[in-house]
Coordinates of C-alpha atoms in Angstrom, one line a residue:
M1 CA -22.5 -7.1 -20.0
A2 CA -19.3 -5.2 -20.4
S3 CA -19.1 -3.1 -23.5
P4 CA -16.9 -0.3 -24.8
L5 CA -17.8 3.3 -24.0
S6 CA -18.8 5.7 -26.8
C7 CA -17.4 9.1 -26.2
S8 CA -20.2 10.7 -28.2
I9 CA -23.1 9.2 -26.2
I10 CA -23.2 9.4 -22.4
S11 CA -25.8 6.9 -21.1
P12 CA -27.7 7.4 -17.8
K13 CA -25.9 4.4 -16.4
F14 CA -22.6 5.9 -17.3
T15 CA -23.4 9.2 -15.8
H16 CA -24.7 7.5 -12.6
S17 CA -21.4 5.6 -12.2
F18 CA -19.5 8.9 -12.1
Q19 CA -22.0 10.4 -9.7
N20 CA -21.2 7.5 -7.5
K21 CA -17.5 8.0 -7.9
A22 CA -18.1 11.6 -6.8
F23 CA -19.9 10.1 -3.8
F24 CA -16.8 8.3 -2.9
F25 CA -14.6 11.4 -3.1
T26 CA -17.0 13.4 -1.0
T27 CA -17.3 10.8 1.7
R28 CA -14.7 12.7 3.8
L29 CA -16.8 15.9 3.5
H30 CA -19.9 14.1 4.6
L31 CA -18.1 12.7 7.6
S32 CA -16.9 16.1 8.5
L33 CA -20.5 17.5 8.3
T34 CA -21.7 14.6 10.5
A35 CA -19.1 15.4 13.0
F36 CA -20.1 19.1 13.0
R37 CA -23.8 18.1 13.5
C38 CA -22.9 16.1 16.5
T39 CA -21.3 19.1 18.2
I40 CA -24.5 21.2 18.0
P41 CA -26.3 21.4 21.3
A42 CA -29.7 19.6 21.3
S43 CA -32.6 21.9 20.8
P44 CA -36.3 21.2 21.0
I45 CA -36.5 21.2 17.2
H46 CA -33.7 18.7 16.7
A47 CA -34.9 16.6 19.6
T48 CA -38.4 16.2 18.2
L49 CA -37.5 15.7 14.5
P50 CA -37.5 11.8 14.7
R51 CA -40.9 11.7 16.4
I52 CA -42.4 14.3 14.0
A53 CA -41.2 12.4 11.0
A54 CA -42.6 9.2 12.3
K55 CA -46.0 10.9 12.9
N56 CA -45.9 12.6 9.5
S57 CA -46.6 16.0 11.2
A58 CA -43.5 17.9 10.3
S59 CA -45.6 20.8 9.2
L60 CA -46.1 21.8 12.8
E61 CA -42.4 22.6 13.1
L62 CA -42.1 24.5 9.9
T63 CA -43.6 27.5 11.5
K64 CA -40.8 27.7 14.1
R65 CA -37.9 30.0 13.5
P66 CA -34.9 28.0 12.5
T67 CA -31.9 28.2 14.8
A68 CA -28.5 29.5 13.6
P69 CA -26.9 26.0 13.7
S70 CA -29.7 24.6 11.5
I71 CA -29.3 27.3 8.9
L72 CA -25.5 26.6 8.8
L73 CA -26.2 22.9 8.5
T74 CA -28.6 23.5 5.6
H75 CA -26.0 25.6 3.9
L76 CA -23.3 23.0 4.3
E77 CA -25.5 20.2 3.0
S78 CA -26.3 22.3 0.0
T79 CA -22.6 22.9 -0.6
V80 CA -21.8 19.2 -0.4
K81 CA -24.5 18.4 -3.0
Q82 CA -23.1 21.1 -5.3
F83 CA -19.5 19.8 -4.9
Q84 CA -20.7 16.2 -5.6
S85 CA -22.4 17.3 -8.8
L86 CA -19.2 19.2 -9.8
M87 CA -17.1 16.2 -9.2
A88 CA -19.4 14.1 -11.3
M89 CA -19.1 16.5 -14.3
I90 CA -15.3 16.6 -13.9
F91 CA -15.1 12.8 -14.0
I92 CA -17.3 12.7 -17.1
F93 CA -15.0 15.1 -19.0
I94 CA -11.9 13.2 -17.9
E95 CA -13.4 10.0 -19.1
I96 CA -14.3 11.5 -22.5
A97 CA -10.8 12.7 -22.9
S98 CA -9.2 9.4 -21.9
P99 CA -8.1 6.7 -24.5
V100 CA -9.8 3.4 -25.3
P101 CA -11.7 2.1 -22.3
L102 CA -11.0 -1.2 -20.7
Y103 CA -13.8 -3.7 -21.6
G104 CA -15.6 -4.7 -18.5
L105 CA -13.6 -2.5 -16.2
Q106 CA -14.6 1.1 -16.9
D107 CA -18.3 1.4 -17.6
A108 CA -19.5 -0.8 -14.7
S109 CA -21.8 1.2 -12.5
I110 CA -20.7 1.5 -8.9
S111 CA -23.4 1.9 -6.3
P112 CA -22.9 4.0 -3.2
A113 CA -22.7 0.8 -1.1
E114 CA -19.9 -0.4 -3.3
A115 CA -18.1 2.9 -3.1
V116 CA -17.2 1.9 0.5
L117 CA -16.4 -1.6 -0.5
Y118 CA -15.1 -3.6 2.5
S119 CA -14.7 -7.2 3.5
P120 CA -13.9 -8.3 7.0
E121 CA -11.2 -10.6 5.6
T122 CA -9.2 -7.9 3.8
K123 CA -6.4 -8.0 6.5
T124 CA -5.4 -11.4 5.2
L125 CA -5.4 -10.4 1.5
P126 CA -1.9 -10.6 0.0
R127 CA -0.6 -7.1 -1.0
T128 CA 2.3 -8.2 -3.3
G129 CA 2.4 -10.5 -6.2
E130 CA 5.2 -12.6 -4.6
L131 CA 3.1 -13.2 -1.5
A132 CA -0.1 -14.1 -3.5
L133 CA 1.9 -16.5 -5.7
R134 CA 3.5 -18.2 -2.7
R135 CA 0.2 -18.7 -1.0
A136 CA -1.3 -20.1 -4.1
I137 CA 1.0 -23.1 -4.2
P138 CA -0.8 -26.3 -3.1
A139 CA 2.0 -27.7 -0.9
N140 CA 2.6 -29.9 2.1
T141 CA 0.7 -28.6 5.3
N142 CA 4.0 -28.6 7.2
M143 CA 5.5 -26.3 4.7
K144 CA 2.5 -24.0 4.9
T145 CA 2.9 -23.9 8.7
I146 CA 6.5 -22.8 8.2
Q147 CA 5.4 -20.3 5.7
D148 CA 2.7 -18.8 7.9
S149 CA 5.1 -18.4 10.8
L150 CA 7.6 -16.6 8.7
E151 CA 5.1 -14.3 7.0
D152 CA 3.9 -13.2 10.4
I153 CA 7.4 -11.7 10.8
S154 CA 6.9 -9.6 7.7
Y155 CA 4.0 -7.9 9.5
L156 CA 5.9 -7.5 12.7
L157 CA 8.8 -5.8 10.9
R158 CA 6.4 -3.0 9.8
I159 CA 5.9 -1.8 13.4
P160 CA 7.6 1.6 13.2
Q161 CA 9.0 1.9 16.6
R162 CA 10.0 -0.8 19.1
K163 CA 9.8 -4.1 17.2
P164 CA 8.7 -7.3 18.9
F165 CA 11.9 -9.3 18.4
G166 CA 10.8 -11.7 21.1
T167 CA 7.7 -12.7 19.1
M168 CA 9.8 -12.9 15.9
E169 CA 12.2 -15.3 17.7
G170 CA 9.3 -17.5 18.7
N171 CA 8.0 -17.6 15.2
V172 CA 11.4 -18.8 13.8
K173 CA 11.8 -21.4 16.5
K174 CA 8.4 -22.7 15.7
A175 CA 9.3 -22.9 12.0
L176 CA 12.7 -24.6 12.8
K177 CA 10.9 -27.2 15.0
V178 CA 8.4 -28.1 12.3
A179 CA 11.2 -28.2 9.6
T180 CA 13.4 -30.5 11.6
D181 CA 10.7 -32.7 13.2
E182 CA 8.9 -33.2 9.9
K183 CA 11.8 -33.5 7.5
A184 CA 10.8 -36.9 6.3
S185 CA 7.3 -35.7 5.6
I186 CA 8.5 -32.6 3.8
L187 CA 10.8 -34.5 1.5
A188 CA 8.4 -37.4 0.9
N189 CA 6.1 -35.1 -1.0
I190 CA 8.7 -34.4 -3.6
P191 CA 8.8 -36.6 -6.7
A192 CA 11.7 -39.0 -7.0
E193 CA 13.3 -37.2 -9.9
L194 CA 13.4 -34.0 -7.9
K195 CA 14.6 -35.5 -4.5
E196 CA 18.2 -34.3 -4.9
E197 CA 17.2 -30.8 -5.6
G198 CA 14.7 -30.9 -2.7
S199 CA 17.4 -32.1 -0.3
V200 CA 19.7 -29.2 -1.3
L201 CA 16.9 -26.7 -0.8
Y202 CA 16.0 -28.2 2.6
T203 CA 19.6 -27.9 3.8
S204 CA 19.6 -24.3 2.6
L205 CA 16.4 -23.6 4.5
I206 CA 17.9 -24.8 7.8
D207 CA 21.5 -23.8 7.6
G208 CA 22.0 -21.7 4.5
K209 CA 23.2 -18.2 4.3
G210 CA 19.6 -17.0 4.1
G211 CA 18.2 -19.9 6.2
L212 CA 16.3 -20.2 9.5
Q213 CA 19.4 -20.5 11.7
K214 CA 20.9 -17.3 10.3
L215 CA 17.5 -15.5 10.5
L216 CA 17.3 -16.5 14.2
Q217 CA 20.7 -15.0 14.8
Y218 CA 19.8 -11.7 13.2
I219 CA 16.7 -11.5 15.3
K220 CA 18.7 -12.1 18.4
D221 CA 21.0 -9.3 17.3
K222 CA 18.0 -7.1 16.9
D223 CA 19.1 -6.0 13.4
P224 CA 15.8 -5.3 11.4
D225 CA 17.6 -4.6 8.1
K226 CA 19.4 -8.0 8.1
V227 CA 16.3 -9.7 9.4
S228 CA 14.3 -8.2 6.5
V229 CA 16.9 -9.3 3.8
C230 CA 17.3 -12.8 5.3
L231 CA 13.5 -13.3 5.7
A232 CA 13.0 -12.6 2.0
S233 CA 15.6 -15.2 1.2
T234 CA 14.1 -17.8 3.5
L235 CA 10.6 -17.3 2.2
D236 CA 12.0 -17.7 -1.4
T237 CA 13.5 -21.0 -0.4
V238 CA 10.2 -22.1 1.2
A239 CA 8.4 -21.2 -2.1
Q240 CA 10.9 -23.3 -4.1
L241 CA 10.5 -26.3 -1.9
E242 CA 6.7 -25.9 -2.1
L243 CA 6.9 -25.8 -5.9
L244 CA 8.8 -29.1 -5.9
Q245 CA 6.0 -30.6 -3.8
A246 CA 3.3 -29.5 -6.3
P247 CA 4.3 -30.9 -9.7
G248 CA 0.7 -30.7 -11.1
L249 CA -2.9 -29.7 -10.3
S250 CA -4.4 -30.9 -7.0
F251 CA -7.9 -31.1 -8.5
L252 CA -9.6 -32.5 -11.6
L253 CA -11.0 -30.1 -14.3
P254 CA -14.6 -30.4 -15.2
D255 CA -15.1 -32.7 -18.3
Q256 CA -16.5 -29.8 -20.4
Y257 CA -13.2 -27.9 -20.1
L258 CA -10.8 -30.8 -21.0
K259 CA -10.8 -29.5 -24.6
Y260 CA -9.0 -26.3 -23.5
P261 CA -5.3 -25.7 -23.2
R262 CA -4.2 -25.8 -19.5
L263 CA -1.2 -25.0 -17.4
T264 CA -0.5 -27.5 -14.7
G265 CA 1.8 -25.3 -12.6
R266 CA 3.8 -22.1 -13.0
G267 CA 5.1 -20.4 -16.1
I268 CA 7.1 -17.2 -16.7
V269 CA 6.4 -14.9 -19.7
E270 CA 9.0 -12.3 -20.7
F271 CA 7.7 -9.3 -22.6
T272 CA 10.0 -7.0 -24.6
V273 CA 8.2 -3.6 -24.7
E274 CA 9.3 -0.9 -27.1
K275 CA 8.6 2.8 -27.4
V276 CA 8.0 3.8 -31.0
D277 CA 7.8 7.6 -30.6
G278 CA 11.6 8.1 -30.2
S279 CA 11.5 8.4 -26.4
A280 CA 13.2 6.0 -24.0
F281 CA 12.5 4.1 -20.7
S282 CA 14.2 5.5 -17.6
P283 CA 17.5 3.7 -17.0
E284 CA 18.1 1.4 -14.0
A285 CA 20.7 2.8 -11.6
A286 CA 23.7 3.9 -13.7
G287 CA 22.4 2.1 -16.8
E288 CA 21.7 3.6 -20.2
A289 CA 18.3 4.8 -21.3
K290 CA 16.9 2.5 -24.0
S291 CA 13.8 2.4 -26.2
T292 CA 13.1 -1.2 -25.1
A293 CA 12.5 -2.7 -21.6
K294 CA 11.9 -6.2 -20.2
I295 CA 8.9 -7.2 -18.1
Q296 CA 8.5 -10.6 -16.6
V297 CA 5.2 -12.1 -15.5
V298 CA 4.7 -15.3 -13.5
I299 CA 1.5 -17.0 -14.6
D300 CA -0.2 -19.4 -12.2
G301 CA -1.9 -22.6 -13.3
Y302 CA -2.5 -23.8 -9.8
S303 CA -5.4 -21.3 -9.4
T304 CA -6.4 -20.6 -13.0
P305 CA -5.2 -23.6 -15.2
L306 CA -7.5 -22.7 -18.1
T307 CA -6.9 -19.0 -18.2
A308 CA -3.1 -19.4 -17.7
G309 CA -3.0 -22.3 -20.2
N310 CA -4.9 -20.3 -22.9
F311 CA -2.6 -17.3 -22.3
A312 CA 0.6 -19.5 -22.5
K313 CA -0.5 -21.0 -25.8
L314 CA -1.2 -17.6 -27.2
V315 CA 2.3 -16.5 -26.2
V316 CA 3.8 -19.6 -27.8
D317 CA 1.9 -18.9 -31.0
G318 CA 3.2 -15.3 -31.1
A319 CA -0.3 -13.8 -30.7
Y320 CA 1.0 -10.7 -28.9
D321 CA 4.2 -10.0 -30.9
G322 CA 3.9 -6.5 -32.3
M323 CA 0.6 -5.7 -30.4
K324 CA 0.0 -2.1 -29.5
L325 CA -0.5 -1.2 -25.8
T326 CA -3.4 1.1 -24.7
C327 CA -3.4 2.9 -21.4
A328 CA -6.8 3.1 -19.8
N329 CA -7.9 4.0 -16.3
Q330 CA -5.5 2.1 -13.9
A331 CA -4.7 -0.5 -16.6
I332 CA -2.6 -1.2 -19.6
L333 CA -4.7 -3.1 -22.2
V334 CA -3.3 -5.6 -24.7
D335 CA -5.4 -7.0 -27.5
S336 CA -5.1 -9.6 -30.2
E337 CA -7.4 -10.7 -33.0
V338 CA -6.8 -14.4 -32.2
G339 CA -10.0 -16.2 -31.3
K340 CA -12.4 -13.4 -32.2
A341 CA -13.4 -14.8 -35.6
T342 CA -14.3 -18.2 -34.2
G343 CA -16.0 -16.8 -31.1
Y344 CA -13.7 -18.8 -28.9
N345 CA -13.9 -18.0 -25.2
V346 CA -12.5 -19.1 -21.9
P347 CA -14.9 -19.3 -18.9
L348 CA -14.4 -16.8 -16.2
E349 CA -12.2 -18.7 -13.7
I350 CA -11.6 -17.5 -10.1
K351 CA -10.4 -19.6 -7.2
P352 CA -11.7 -18.4 -3.8
S353 CA -9.4 -18.3 -0.9
G354 CA -9.8 -21.5 1.2
Q355 CA -11.4 -23.5 -1.6
F356 CA -10.0 -26.6 -3.2
E357 CA -10.7 -25.7 -6.9
P358 CA -11.7 -22.7 -9.0
L359 CA -15.2 -21.5 -9.7
Y360 CA -16.3 -21.1 -13.3
R361 CA -18.6 -18.5 -14.9
T362 CA -19.3 -16.8 -11.6
T363 CA -17.9 -13.8 -9.7
L364 CA -17.2 -13.5 -6.0
S365 CA -19.2 -11.6 -3.4
I366 CA -16.5 -9.6 -1.7
Q367 CA -18.7 -8.0 0.9
D368 CA -19.9 -11.5 2.0
G369 CA -16.3 -12.4 2.7
E370 CA -15.4 -14.2 -0.5
L371 CA -11.8 -13.3 -1.6
P372 CA -9.7 -14.7 -4.4
V373 CA -6.5 -16.6 -4.0
L374 CA -5.0 -14.3 -6.7
P375 CA -6.4 -10.8 -5.9
L376 CA -6.7 -8.0 -8.4
S377 CA -5.8 -5.5 -5.7
V378 CA -2.1 -5.8 -6.3
Y379 CA 0.0 -3.5 -8.4
G380 CA 1.1 -5.4 -11.6
A381 CA -1.7 -8.0 -11.5
V382 CA -2.3 -9.6 -14.9
A383 CA -5.9 -10.5 -15.8
M384 CA -8.1 -11.3 -18.8
A385 CA -10.7 -8.8 -19.8
H386 CA -14.3 -9.9 -20.0
S387 CA -15.7 -11.3 -23.3
D388 CA -17.6 -8.7 -25.3
V389 CA -20.5 -11.3 -25.4
S390 CA -20.9 -12.2 -21.7
D391 CA -19.2 -11.4 -18.4
E392 CA -19.4 -15.1 -17.6
N393 CA -16.5 -15.6 -20.0
S394 CA -13.1 -14.1 -20.4
S395 CA -12.0 -12.6 -23.6
P396 CA -10.2 -15.1 -25.9
S397 CA -7.1 -12.9 -26.1
Q398 CA -7.5 -9.5 -24.5
F399 CA -5.6 -9.0 -21.2
F400 CA -4.5 -6.1 -19.0
F401 CA -1.8 -5.1 -16.5
Y402 CA -3.6 -3.7 -13.5
L403 CA -2.1 -0.5 -12.0
Y404 CA -3.6 -0.8 -8.5
D405 CA -3.8 2.4 -6.6
K406 CA -5.0 2.3 -3.0
R407 CA -6.2 5.9 -3.2
N408 CA -8.8 4.8 -5.8
S409 CA -10.0 1.8 -3.8
G410 CA -12.7 1.1 -1.2
L411 CA -12.2 0.6 2.5
G412 CA -9.7 -2.1 3.3
G413 CA -7.8 -1.3 0.1
L414 CA -10.0 -3.4 -2.2
S415 CA -10.3 -2.6 -5.8
F416 CA -13.9 -2.0 -6.8
D417 CA -13.5 -4.8 -9.4
E418 CA -12.1 -7.3 -7.0
G419 CA -13.4 -10.8 -7.6
Q420 CA -14.8 -9.9 -11.1
F421 CA -11.9 -10.9 -13.4
S422 CA -9.7 -13.9 -14.0
V423 CA -6.4 -12.9 -12.5
F424 CA -3.8 -15.4 -13.6
G425 CA -0.5 -13.9 -12.7
Y426 CA 1.6 -11.0 -11.5
T427 CA 4.4 -8.8 -12.8
T428 CA 7.5 -9.7 -10.9
I429 CA 10.2 -8.0 -12.9
G430 CA 9.8 -4.5 -14.5
R431 CA 6.9 -3.2 -12.3
D432 CA 8.6 0.2 -12.6
I433 CA 8.3 0.0 -16.4
L434 CA 4.5 -0.2 -16.3
L435 CA 4.1 3.4 -15.2
Q436 CA 6.4 4.5 -18.1
I437 CA 4.3 2.8 -20.8
K438 CA 2.2 5.1 -23.0
T439 CA -0.6 4.4 -25.5
G440 CA 1.0 3.5 -28.8
D441 CA 4.0 1.6 -27.3
I442 CA 4.2 -2.0 -28.5
I443 CA 5.1 -5.5 -27.4
R444 CA 8.0 -6.3 -29.6
S445 CA 7.9 -9.9 -28.4
A446 CA 6.4 -12.2 -25.8
K447 CA 8.1 -15.5 -24.9
L448 CA 7.2 -18.3 -22.5
V449 CA 10.7 -18.6 -21.0
E450 CA 9.6 -21.2 -18.4
G451 CA 6.8 -23.6 -18.1
Q452 CA 6.6 -25.0 -21.6
D453 CA 6.7 -28.5 -20.1
R454 CA 3.6 -27.7 -18.0
L455 CA 1.5 -26.5 -20.9
V456 CA -1.0 -29.3 -21.8
L457 CA -2.7 -29.0 -25.1
P458 CA -5.8 -31.1 -26.1
P459 CA -5.3 -33.8 -28.7
Q460 CA -6.4 -31.6 -31.6
E461 CA -3.9 -29.0 -30.7
N462 CA -0.8 -31.3 -30.7

């Protein structure tokens, strides 16, 4: 169970977690030591150690004079252990000096195996909120084929030297063929009242200023800058078309959760954040420094209808207006007293990649290849903290902005807490503001600026 950390009492579990963090930071030193060991010429002592250990007769070798390399190895290993202990103490003192901890995020013990967290599927994990949100839309399979072909170009553009424009051209031609051949199918999935808007978007996708034909021309011109800008525009159009194809949830909620508020699509929440210590947020471009700043978050009901719905209702009710922000390790924590008195909780809700519907009250096993549709390992991810009663539930009102940092993640760039929290959206505007927030700053207001029509309240809430 996740619980707040007391700075006056350091439990063995807490100390162990920091020793494991030290393990992670000394991994490079261990690897260097291993590499050094491999360069030492084999000697009779080193060659016979495995057999001696197996026969439990190591005492026979203790009488032999140790070689110079073995002495050096012993010294280096001792140095590594001392450094690891020092790092553990440093982490402990840093944690004691830090502000309020993040429930369920800071005191979890990390084992050495988790310190090198890795999943073979991490290459497919979206690394931006925009990409994760686009992939989460349950749209027509033809649109997903177009989307996949275009997203491949994003990866090809990252090649630093000679870019494979020929492969990119093939990807666009494939997308164009699907778009033109399957026009009827694409538009047929759009509700009647949205057909006109869908036709306009479809035309823009094919022949628009940021459409497939223009993208193909920029690729033929071998202009990576224009390709990048046009590709972003094309993918945005693809996402808009997909959203028109998905007016509601593609699955039924379990009966026991029908009493909860739910979001049957996307919503946008705008936060106005204010500094109260007299300082100001850095201005944008030639703008003026101000004590307030705007942050926009897209919340996703397609993957987390209960979590996003509960959050949207809290925003509408003004639960976060005037709330103080608390900066913890890699997170900005926001709390509210709503729901605490009644013991109201929302079940932990995570939709695994490739699955049709979310899982409830269970976490994902990342090292077994289970990855979420909405990953935590994205800067600006927004998630609910765990309930202070059980990790199987999310808090009724406490959420956090996650400040993902690859340097503090495992192999493959996965957060150590990946698959453990209900991520329900991403910061899309104002990501640069997050780093400027300090403990004590407040949310002046939070408004649901889009998605009110998708917020479904149970009968007793109407």
